[in-house]
PDB file of N, CA and C in Angstrom:
ATOM      1  N   MET A   1     110.992 104.015 182.758  1.00  0.00           N
ATOM      2  CA  MET A   1     110.548 103.836 184.043  1.00  0.00           C
ATOM      3  C   MET A   1     109.220 102.902 184.093  1.00  0.00           C
ATOM      4  N   VAL A   2     109.163 102.131 185.087  1.00  0.00           N
ATOM      5  CA  VAL A   2     107.913 101.297 184.995  1.00  0.00           C
ATOM      6  C   VAL A   2     107.292 101.559 186.300  1.00  0.00           C
ATOM      7  N   PHE A   3     105.811 101.794 186.172  1.00  0.00           N
ATOM      8  CA  PHE A   3     105.020 102.010 187.297  1.00  0.00           C
ATOM      9  C   PHE A   3     104.100 100.729 187.578  1.00  0.00           C
ATOM     10  N   GLU A   4     103.535 100.742 188.737  1.00  0.00           N
ATOM     11  CA  GLU A   4     102.704  99.564 189.023  1.00  0.00           C
ATOM     12  C   GLU A   4     101.313  99.662 188.357  1.00  0.00           C
ATOM     13  N   GLU A   5     100.931 100.873 188.099  1.00  0.00           N
ATOM     14  CA  GLU A   5      99.615 101.213 187.382  1.00  0.00           C
ATOM     15  C   GLU A   5      99.692 102.385 186.552  1.00  0.00           C
ATOM     16  N   ALA A   6      98.670 102.481 185.724  1.00  0.00           N
ATOM     17  CA  ALA A   6      98.796 103.846 184.843  1.00  0.00           C
ATOM     18  C   ALA A   6      97.259 104.073 184.695  1.00  0.00           C
ATOM     19  N   GLU A   7      96.959 105.387 184.571  1.00  0.00           N
ATOM     20  CA  GLU A   7      95.633 105.897 184.376  1.00  0.00           C
ATOM     21  C   GLU A   7      95.659 106.567 182.916  1.00  0.00           C
ATOM     22  N   THR A   8      94.598 106.257 182.166  1.00  0.00           N
ATOM     23  CA  THR A   8      94.518 106.811 180.846  1.00  0.00           C
ATOM     24  C   THR A   8      93.123 107.078 180.419  1.00  0.00           C
ATOM     25  N   ILE A   9      92.894 107.712 179.344  1.00  0.00           N
ATOM     26  CA  ILE A   9      91.491 107.902 178.894  1.00  0.00           C
ATOM     27  C   ILE A   9      91.446 107.208 177.355  1.00  0.00           C
ATOM     28  N   ILE A  10      90.425 106.481 177.117  1.00  0.00           N
ATOM     29  CA  ILE A  10      90.269 105.873 175.932  1.00  0.00           C
ATOM     30  C   ILE A  10      88.802 106.176 175.281  1.00  0.00           C
ATOM     31  N   GLU A  11      88.926 106.120 174.022  1.00  0.00           N
ATOM     32  CA  GLU A  11      87.541 106.428 173.146  1.00  0.00           C
ATOM     33  C   GLU A  11      86.941 105.123 172.720  1.00  0.00           C
ATOM     34  N   ILE A  12      85.603 105.069 172.995  1.00  0.00           N
ATOM     35  CA  ILE A  12      84.877 104.046 172.469  1.00  0.00           C
ATOM     36  C   ILE A  12      84.588 104.334 170.963  1.00  0.00           C
ATOM     37  N   LYS A  13      85.218 103.572 169.999  1.00  0.00           N
ATOM     38  CA  LYS A  13      84.873 103.944 168.655  1.00  0.00           C
ATOM     39  C   LYS A  13      83.706 103.098 168.046  1.00  0.00           C
ATOM     40  N   PRO A  14      83.236 103.518 166.832  1.00  0.00           N
ATOM     41  CA  PRO A  14      82.168 102.768 166.322  1.00  0.00           C
ATOM     42  C   PRO A  14      82.350 101.269 166.285  1.00  0.00           C
ATOM     43  N   GLY A  15      81.329 100.551 166.622  1.00  0.00           N
ATOM     44  CA  GLY A  15      81.478  99.250 166.741  1.00  0.00           C
ATOM     45  C   GLY A  15      82.094  98.607 168.070  1.00  0.00           C
ATOM     46  N   PHE A  16      82.114  99.680 169.108  1.00  0.00           N
ATOM     47  CA  PHE A  16      82.609  99.317 170.395  1.00  0.00           C
ATOM     48  C   PHE A  16      84.075  99.015 170.357  1.00  0.00           C
ATOM     49  N   LYS A  17      84.971  99.502 169.440  1.00  0.00           N
ATOM     50  CA  LYS A  17      86.313  99.202 169.353  1.00  0.00           C
ATOM     51  C   LYS A  17      86.957 100.131 170.412  1.00  0.00           C
ATOM     52  N   THR A  18      87.957  99.617 170.914  1.00  0.00           N
ATOM     53  CA  THR A  18      88.727 100.438 171.856  1.00  0.00           C
ATOM     54  C   THR A  18      90.187 100.181 171.625  1.00  0.00           C
ATOM     55  N   HIS A  19      91.046 101.028 172.027  1.00  0.00           N
ATOM     56  CA  HIS A  19      92.490 101.085 171.868  1.00  0.00           C
ATOM     57  C   HIS A  19      93.301 101.519 173.032  1.00  0.00           C
ATOM     58  N   ILE A  20      94.099 100.762 173.611  1.00  0.00           N
ATOM     59  CA  ILE A  20      94.978 101.204 174.681  1.00  0.00           C
ATOM     60  C   ILE A  20      96.422 101.343 174.155  1.00  0.00           C
ATOM     61  N   SER A  21      97.067 102.420 174.267  1.00  0.00           N
ATOM     62  CA  SER A  21      98.243 102.640 173.441  1.00  0.00           C
ATOM     63  C   SER A  21      99.376 101.755 174.041  1.00  0.00           C
ATOM     64  N   LYS A  22     100.306 101.462 173.096  1.00  0.00           N
ATOM     65  CA  LYS A  22     101.512 100.570 173.469  1.00  0.00           C
ATOM     66  C   LYS A  22     102.283 101.232 174.494  1.00  0.00           C
ATOM     67  N   THR A  23     102.392 102.722 174.375  1.00  0.00           N
ATOM     68  CA  THR A  23     103.178 103.395 175.318  1.00  0.00           C
ATOM     69  C   THR A  23     102.653 103.188 176.777  1.00  0.00           C
ATOM     70  N   VAL A  24     101.300 103.204 177.005  1.00  0.00           N
ATOM     71  CA  VAL A  24     100.782 103.152 178.250  1.00  0.00           C
ATOM     72  C   VAL A  24     100.987 101.806 178.786  1.00  0.00           C
ATOM     73  N   LEU A  25     100.754 100.698 177.879  1.00  0.00           N
ATOM     74  CA  LEU A  25     100.960  99.390 178.345  1.00  0.00           C
ATOM     75  C   LEU A  25     102.381  99.144 178.823  1.00  0.00           C
ATOM     76  N   GLU A  26     103.392  99.679 178.008  1.00  0.00           N
ATOM     77  CA  GLU A  26     104.811  99.503 178.301  1.00  0.00           C
ATOM     78  C   GLU A  26     105.097 100.258 179.586  1.00  0.00           C
ATOM     79  N   SER A  27     104.294 101.276 179.946  1.00  0.00           N
ATOM     80  CA  SER A  27     104.738 102.113 181.111  1.00  0.00           C
ATOM     81  C   SER A  27     104.402 101.269 182.493  1.00  0.00           C
ATOM     82  N   ILE A  28     103.552 100.256 182.252  1.00  0.00           N
ATOM     83  CA  ILE A  28     103.236  99.327 183.521  1.00  0.00           C
ATOM     84  C   ILE A  28     104.110  98.087 183.312  1.00  0.00           C
ATOM     85  N   GLY A  29     105.003  97.964 182.425  1.00  0.00           N
ATOM     86  CA  GLY A  29     105.764  96.766 182.129  1.00  0.00           C
ATOM     87  C   GLY A  29     105.090  95.549 181.565  1.00  0.00           C
ATOM     88  N   ALA A  30     103.985  95.781 180.878  1.00  0.00           N
ATOM     89  CA  ALA A  30     103.241  94.763 180.298  1.00  0.00           C
ATOM     90  C   ALA A  30     103.768  94.492 178.855  1.00  0.00           C
ATOM     91  N   ASN A  31     103.660  93.148 178.581  1.00  0.00           N
ATOM     92  CA  ASN A  31     104.129  92.649 177.267  1.00  0.00           C
ATOM     93  C   ASN A  31     103.058  91.871 176.616  1.00  0.00           C
ATOM     94  N   GLU A  32     103.357  91.642 175.385  1.00  0.00           N
ATOM     95  CA  GLU A  32     102.424  90.852 174.604  1.00  0.00           C
ATOM     96  C   GLU A  32     102.259  89.377 175.211  1.00  0.00           C
ATOM     97  N   GLY A  33     101.111  88.805 175.147  1.00  0.00           N
ATOM     98  CA  GLY A  33     100.737  87.619 175.794  1.00  0.00           C
ATOM     99  C   GLY A  33     100.413  87.686 177.249  1.00  0.00           C
ATOM    100  N   GLU A  34     100.635  88.976 177.904  1.00  0.00           N
ATOM    101  CA  GLU A  34     100.398  88.993 179.373  1.00  0.00           C
ATOM    102  C   GLU A  34      99.006  89.509 179.526  1.00  0.00           C
ATOM    103  N   PHE A  35      98.474  89.310 180.758  1.00  0.00           N
ATOM    104  CA  PHE A  35      97.195  89.903 181.063  1.00  0.00           C
ATOM    105  C   PHE A  35      97.250  91.103 181.893  1.00  0.00           C
ATOM    106  N   ILE A  36      96.325  92.038 181.892  1.00  0.00           N
ATOM    107  CA  ILE A  36      96.286  93.275 182.430  1.00  0.00           C
ATOM    108  C   ILE A  36      94.911  93.388 183.128  1.00  0.00           C
ATOM    109  N   LYS A  37      94.810  94.157 184.340  1.00  0.00           N
ATOM    110  CA  LYS A  37      93.569  94.392 184.860  1.00  0.00           C
ATOM    111  C   LYS A  37      93.190  95.797 184.412  1.00  0.00           C
ATOM    112  N   VAL A  38      91.916  95.967 183.843  1.00  0.00           N
ATOM    113  CA  VAL A  38      91.326  97.243 183.560  1.00  0.00           C
ATOM    114  C   VAL A  38      90.339  97.530 184.542  1.00  0.00           C
ATOM    115  N   ILE A  39      90.544  98.695 185.300  1.00  0.00           N
ATOM    116  CA  ILE A  39      89.522  99.293 186.170  1.00  0.00           C
ATOM    117  C   ILE A  39      88.908 100.539 185.493  1.00  0.00           C
ATOM    118  N   PHE A  40      87.604 100.638 185.679  1.00  0.00           N
ATOM    119  CA  PHE A  40      86.762 101.717 185.077  1.00  0.00           C
ATOM    120  C   PHE A  40      86.706 102.697 186.306  1.00  0.00           C
ATOM    121  N   LYS A  41      87.318 103.720 186.142  1.00  0.00           N
ATOM    122  CA  LYS A  41      87.381 104.658 187.277  1.00  0.00           C
ATOM    123  C   LYS A  41      86.106 105.215 187.561  1.00  0.00           C
ATOM    124  N   ASP A  42      85.666 105.351 188.822  1.00  0.00           N
ATOM    125  CA  ASP A  42      84.333 105.848 189.328  1.00  0.00           C
ATOM    126  C   ASP A  42      83.146 104.973 188.829  1.00  0.00           C
ATOM    127  N   LYS A  43      83.408 103.799 188.323  1.00  0.00           N
ATOM    128  CA  LYS A  43      82.280 102.891 188.003  1.00  0.00           C
ATOM    129  C   LYS A  43      82.287 101.651 188.907  1.00  0.00           C
ATOM    130  N   ASN A  44      83.309 101.214 189.658  1.00  0.00           N
ATOM    131  CA  ASN A  44      83.378 100.133 190.441  1.00  0.00           C
ATOM    132  C   ASN A  44      83.120  98.833 189.557  1.00  0.00           C
ATOM    133  N   VAL A  45      83.772  98.994 188.366  1.00  0.00           N
ATOM    134  CA  VAL A  45      83.761  97.755 187.269  1.00  0.00           C
ATOM    135  C   VAL A  45      85.170  97.471 187.069  1.00  0.00           C
ATOM    136  N   GLU A  46      85.571  96.246 186.916  1.00  0.00           N
ATOM    137  CA  GLU A  46      86.861  95.781 186.511  1.00  0.00           C
ATOM    138  C   GLU A  46      86.854  94.558 185.704  1.00  0.00           C
ATOM    139  N   THR A  47      87.833  94.367 184.809  1.00  0.00           N
ATOM    140  CA  THR A  47      87.862  93.206 184.097  1.00  0.00           C
ATOM    141  C   THR A  47      89.431  92.838 183.663  1.00  0.00           C
ATOM    142  N   VAL A  48      89.614  91.633 183.254  1.00  0.00           N
ATOM    143  CA  VAL A  48      91.002  91.313 182.870  1.00  0.00           C
ATOM    144  C   VAL A  48      91.057  90.980 181.464  1.00  0.00           C
ATOM    145  N   ILE A  49      92.112  91.525 180.771  1.00  0.00           N
ATOM    146  CA  ILE A  49      92.199  91.334 179.211  1.00  0.00           C
ATOM    147  C   ILE A  49      93.653  90.887 178.901  1.00  0.00           C
ATOM    148  N   LYS A  50      93.766  90.238 177.885  1.00  0.00           N
ATOM    149  CA  LYS A  50      94.980  89.794 177.309  1.00  0.00           C
ATOM    150  C   LYS A  50      95.482  90.666 176.332  1.00  0.00           C
ATOM    151  N   ILE A  51      96.945  90.930 176.232  1.00  0.00           N
ATOM    152  CA  ILE A  51      97.506  91.849 175.238  1.00  0.00           C
ATOM    153  C   ILE A  51      97.962  90.768 174.241  1.00  0.00           C
ATOM    154  N   LYS A  52      97.525  91.075 173.097  1.00  0.00           N
ATOM    155  CA  LYS A  52      97.629  90.146 171.893  1.00  0.00           C
ATOM    156  C   LYS A  52      98.859  90.729 171.127  1.00  0.00           C
ATOM    157  N   PRO A  53      99.306  89.991 170.201  1.00  0.00           N
ATOM    158  CA  PRO A  53     100.516  90.254 169.455  1.00  0.00           C
ATOM    159  C   PRO A  53     100.193  91.567 168.657  1.00  0.00           C
ATOM    160  N   GLY A  54     101.347  92.473 168.667  1.00  0.00           N
ATOM    161  CA  GLY A  54     101.207  93.793 168.175  1.00  0.00           C
ATOM    162  C   GLY A  54     100.594  94.750 169.158  1.00  0.00           C
ATOM    163  N   PHE A  55     100.559  94.299 170.489  1.00  0.00           N
ATOM    164  CA  PHE A  55     100.016  95.084 171.428  1.00  0.00           C
ATOM    165  C   PHE A  55      98.540  95.451 171.317  1.00  0.00           C
ATOM    166  N   LYS A  56      97.898  94.631 170.661  1.00  0.00           N
ATOM    167  CA  LYS A  56      96.395  94.841 170.472  1.00  0.00           C
ATOM    168  C   LYS A  56      95.688  94.408 171.671  1.00  0.00           C
ATOM    169  N   THR A  57      94.551  95.221 172.074  1.00  0.00           N
ATOM    170  CA  THR A  57      93.757  95.035 173.243  1.00  0.00           C
ATOM    171  C   THR A  57      92.365  95.049 172.923  1.00  0.00           C
ATOM    172  N   HIS A  58      91.475  94.372 173.712  1.00  0.00           N
ATOM    173  CA  HIS A  58      90.013  94.418 173.280  1.00  0.00           C
ATOM    174  C   HIS A  58      89.334  94.358 174.643  1.00  0.00           C
ATOM    175  N   ILE A  59      88.497  95.350 174.845  1.00  0.00           N
ATOM    176  CA  ILE A  59      87.568  95.439 176.052  1.00  0.00           C
ATOM    177  C   ILE A  59      86.239  94.954 175.625  1.00  0.00           C
ATOM    178  N   PRO A  60      85.788  93.812 176.143  1.00  0.00           N
ATOM    179  CA  PRO A  60      84.391  93.324 175.522  1.00  0.00           C
ATOM    180  C   PRO A  60      83.219  94.283 175.662  1.00  0.00           C
ATOM    181  N   LYS A  61      82.437  94.258 174.558  1.00  0.00           N
ATOM    182  CA  LYS A  61      81.305  95.124 174.511  1.00  0.00           C
ATOM    183  C   LYS A  61      80.485  95.137 175.706  1.00  0.00           C
ATOM    184  N   SER A  62      80.219  93.956 176.297  1.00  0.00           N
ATOM    185  CA  SER A  62      79.381  93.688 177.424  1.00  0.00           C
ATOM    186  C   SER A  62      79.866  94.406 178.586  1.00  0.00           C
ATOM    187  N   ILE A  63      81.342  94.495 178.828  1.00  0.00           N
ATOM    188  CA  ILE A  63      81.777  95.333 179.763  1.00  0.00           C
ATOM    189  C   ILE A  63      81.571  96.811 179.618  1.00  0.00           C
ATOM    190  N   ILE A  64      81.814  97.361 178.461  1.00  0.00           N
ATOM    191  CA  ILE A  64      81.597  98.683 178.072  1.00  0.00           C
ATOM    192  C   ILE A  64      80.162  99.120 178.315  1.00  0.00           C
ATOM    193  N   GLU A  65      79.175  98.264 177.938  1.00  0.00           N
ATOM    194  CA  GLU A  65      77.665  98.358 178.041  1.00  0.00           C
ATOM    195  C   GLU A  65      77.448  98.394 179.613  1.00  0.00           C
ATOM    196  N   SER A  66      78.090  97.621 180.438  1.00  0.00           N
ATOM    197  CA  SER A  66      77.717  97.586 181.854  1.00  0.00           C
ATOM    198  C   SER A  66      77.971  98.884 182.603  1.00  0.00           C
ATOM    199  N   ILE A  67      79.024  99.691 182.026  1.00  0.00           N
ATOM    200  CA  ILE A  67      79.196 100.924 182.591  1.00  0.00           C
ATOM    201  C   ILE A  67      78.418 102.022 181.845  1.00  0.00           C
ATOM    202  N   ASN A  68      77.496 101.676 181.193  1.00  0.00           N
ATOM    203  CA  ASN A  68      76.655 102.665 180.220  1.00  0.00           C
ATOM    204  C   ASN A  68      77.362 103.597 179.499  1.00  0.00           C
ATOM    205  N   ALA A  69      78.444 103.010 178.805  1.00  0.00           N
ATOM    206  CA  ALA A  69      79.287 103.874 177.926  1.00  0.00           C
ATOM    207  C   ALA A  69      78.778 103.534 176.528  1.00  0.00           C
ATOM    208  N   LYS A  70      78.780 104.612 175.634  1.00  0.00           N
ATOM    209  CA  LYS A  70      78.278 104.505 174.281  1.00  0.00           C
ATOM    210  C   LYS A  70      79.358 104.763 173.251  1.00  0.00           C
ATOM    211  N   GLU A  71      79.102 104.469 171.942  1.00  0.00           N
ATOM    212  CA  GLU A  71      80.075 104.698 171.073  1.00  0.00           C
ATOM    213  C   GLU A  71      80.429 106.328 170.963  1.00  0.00           C
ATOM    214  N   ASN A  72      81.654 106.572 170.780  1.00  0.00           N
ATOM    215  CA  ASN A  72      82.265 107.928 170.748  1.00  0.00           C
ATOM    216  C   ASN A  72      82.431 108.611 172.103  1.00  0.00           C
ATOM    217  N   ASP A  73      82.184 107.854 173.310  1.00  0.00           N
ATOM    218  CA  ASP A  73      82.257 108.280 174.589  1.00  0.00           C
ATOM    219  C   ASP A  73      83.819 108.139 174.866  1.00  0.00           C
ATOM    220  N   PHE A  74      84.236 108.973 175.872  1.00  0.00           N
ATOM    221  CA  PHE A  74      85.672 108.875 176.478  1.00  0.00           C
ATOM    222  C   PHE A  74      85.488 108.295 177.797  1.00  0.00           C
ATOM    223  N   ILE A  75      86.277 107.327 178.180  1.00  0.00           N
ATOM    224  CA  ILE A  75      86.218 106.769 179.523  1.00  0.00           C
ATOM    225  C   ILE A  75      87.578 106.757 180.083  1.00  0.00           C
ATOM    226  N   LYS A  76      87.717 106.991 181.316  1.00  0.00           N
ATOM    227  CA  LYS A  76      88.918 106.912 182.170  1.00  0.00           C
ATOM    228  C   LYS A  76      89.153 105.661 182.746  1.00  0.00           C
ATOM    229  N   ILE A  77      90.237 104.977 182.497  1.00  0.00           N
ATOM    230  CA  ILE A  77      90.582 103.671 183.016  1.00  0.00           C
ATOM    231  C   ILE A  77      91.907 103.691 183.747  1.00  0.00           C
ATOM    232  N   ILE A  78      92.024 102.724 184.692  1.00  0.00           N
ATOM    233  CA  ILE A  78      93.337 102.369 185.336  1.00  0.00           C
ATOM    234  C   ILE A  78      93.675 101.068 184.921  1.00  0.00           C
ATOM    235  N   LEU A  79      94.988 101.022 184.545  1.00  0.00           N
ATOM    236  CA  LEU A  79      95.580  99.635 184.134  1.00  0.00           C
ATOM    237  C   LEU A  79      96.482  99.140 185.163  1.00  0.00           C
ATOM    238  N   LYS A  80      96.521  97.878 185.453  1.00  0.00           N
ATOM    239  CA  LYS A  80      97.461  97.194 186.343  1.00  0.00           C
ATOM    240  C   LYS A  80      97.904  95.936 185.701  1.00  0.00           C
ATOM    241  N   LYS A  81      99.153  95.745 185.846  1.00  0.00           N
ATOM    242  CA  LYS A  81      99.789  94.525 185.311  1.00  0.00           C
ATOM    243  C   LYS A  81      99.519  93.405 186.275  1.00  0.00           C
ATOM    244  N   ILE A  82      99.275  92.261 185.784  1.00  0.00           N
ATOM    245  CA  ILE A  82      98.993  91.090 186.686  1.00  0.00           C
ATOM    246  C   ILE A  82     100.306  90.281 186.633  1.00  0.00           C
ATOM    247  N   SER A  83     100.792  90.194 188.006  1.00  0.00           N
ATOM    248  CA  SER A  83     102.058  89.426 188.056  1.00  0.00           C
ATOM    249  C   SER A  83     101.841  87.955 188.113  1.00  0.00           C
ATOM    250  N   ASN A  84     102.845  87.186 187.518  1.00  0.00           N
ATOM    251  CA  ASN A  84     102.791  85.617 187.598  1.00  0.00           C
ATOM    252  C   ASN A  84     102.977  85.146 188.856  1.00  0.00           C
TER     253      ASN A  84
END
């Protein structure tokens, strides 16, 4: 089943590394090479990221810092697939 959006919680790991699970990405019908919108719930901040080969994703450190998140924090995000 494919949904228009998905809500999940991610951890900010040391070095400001983040990981969005392949299962969550697939639940919105996202594929490698496509772009998704990441909305930080309750923070009024959003960004667009590209899904790299192997379903790797990266949320820029500057975006994470803009919501006052720190390493080892957990943050709630909403993902939306961007249609072509």
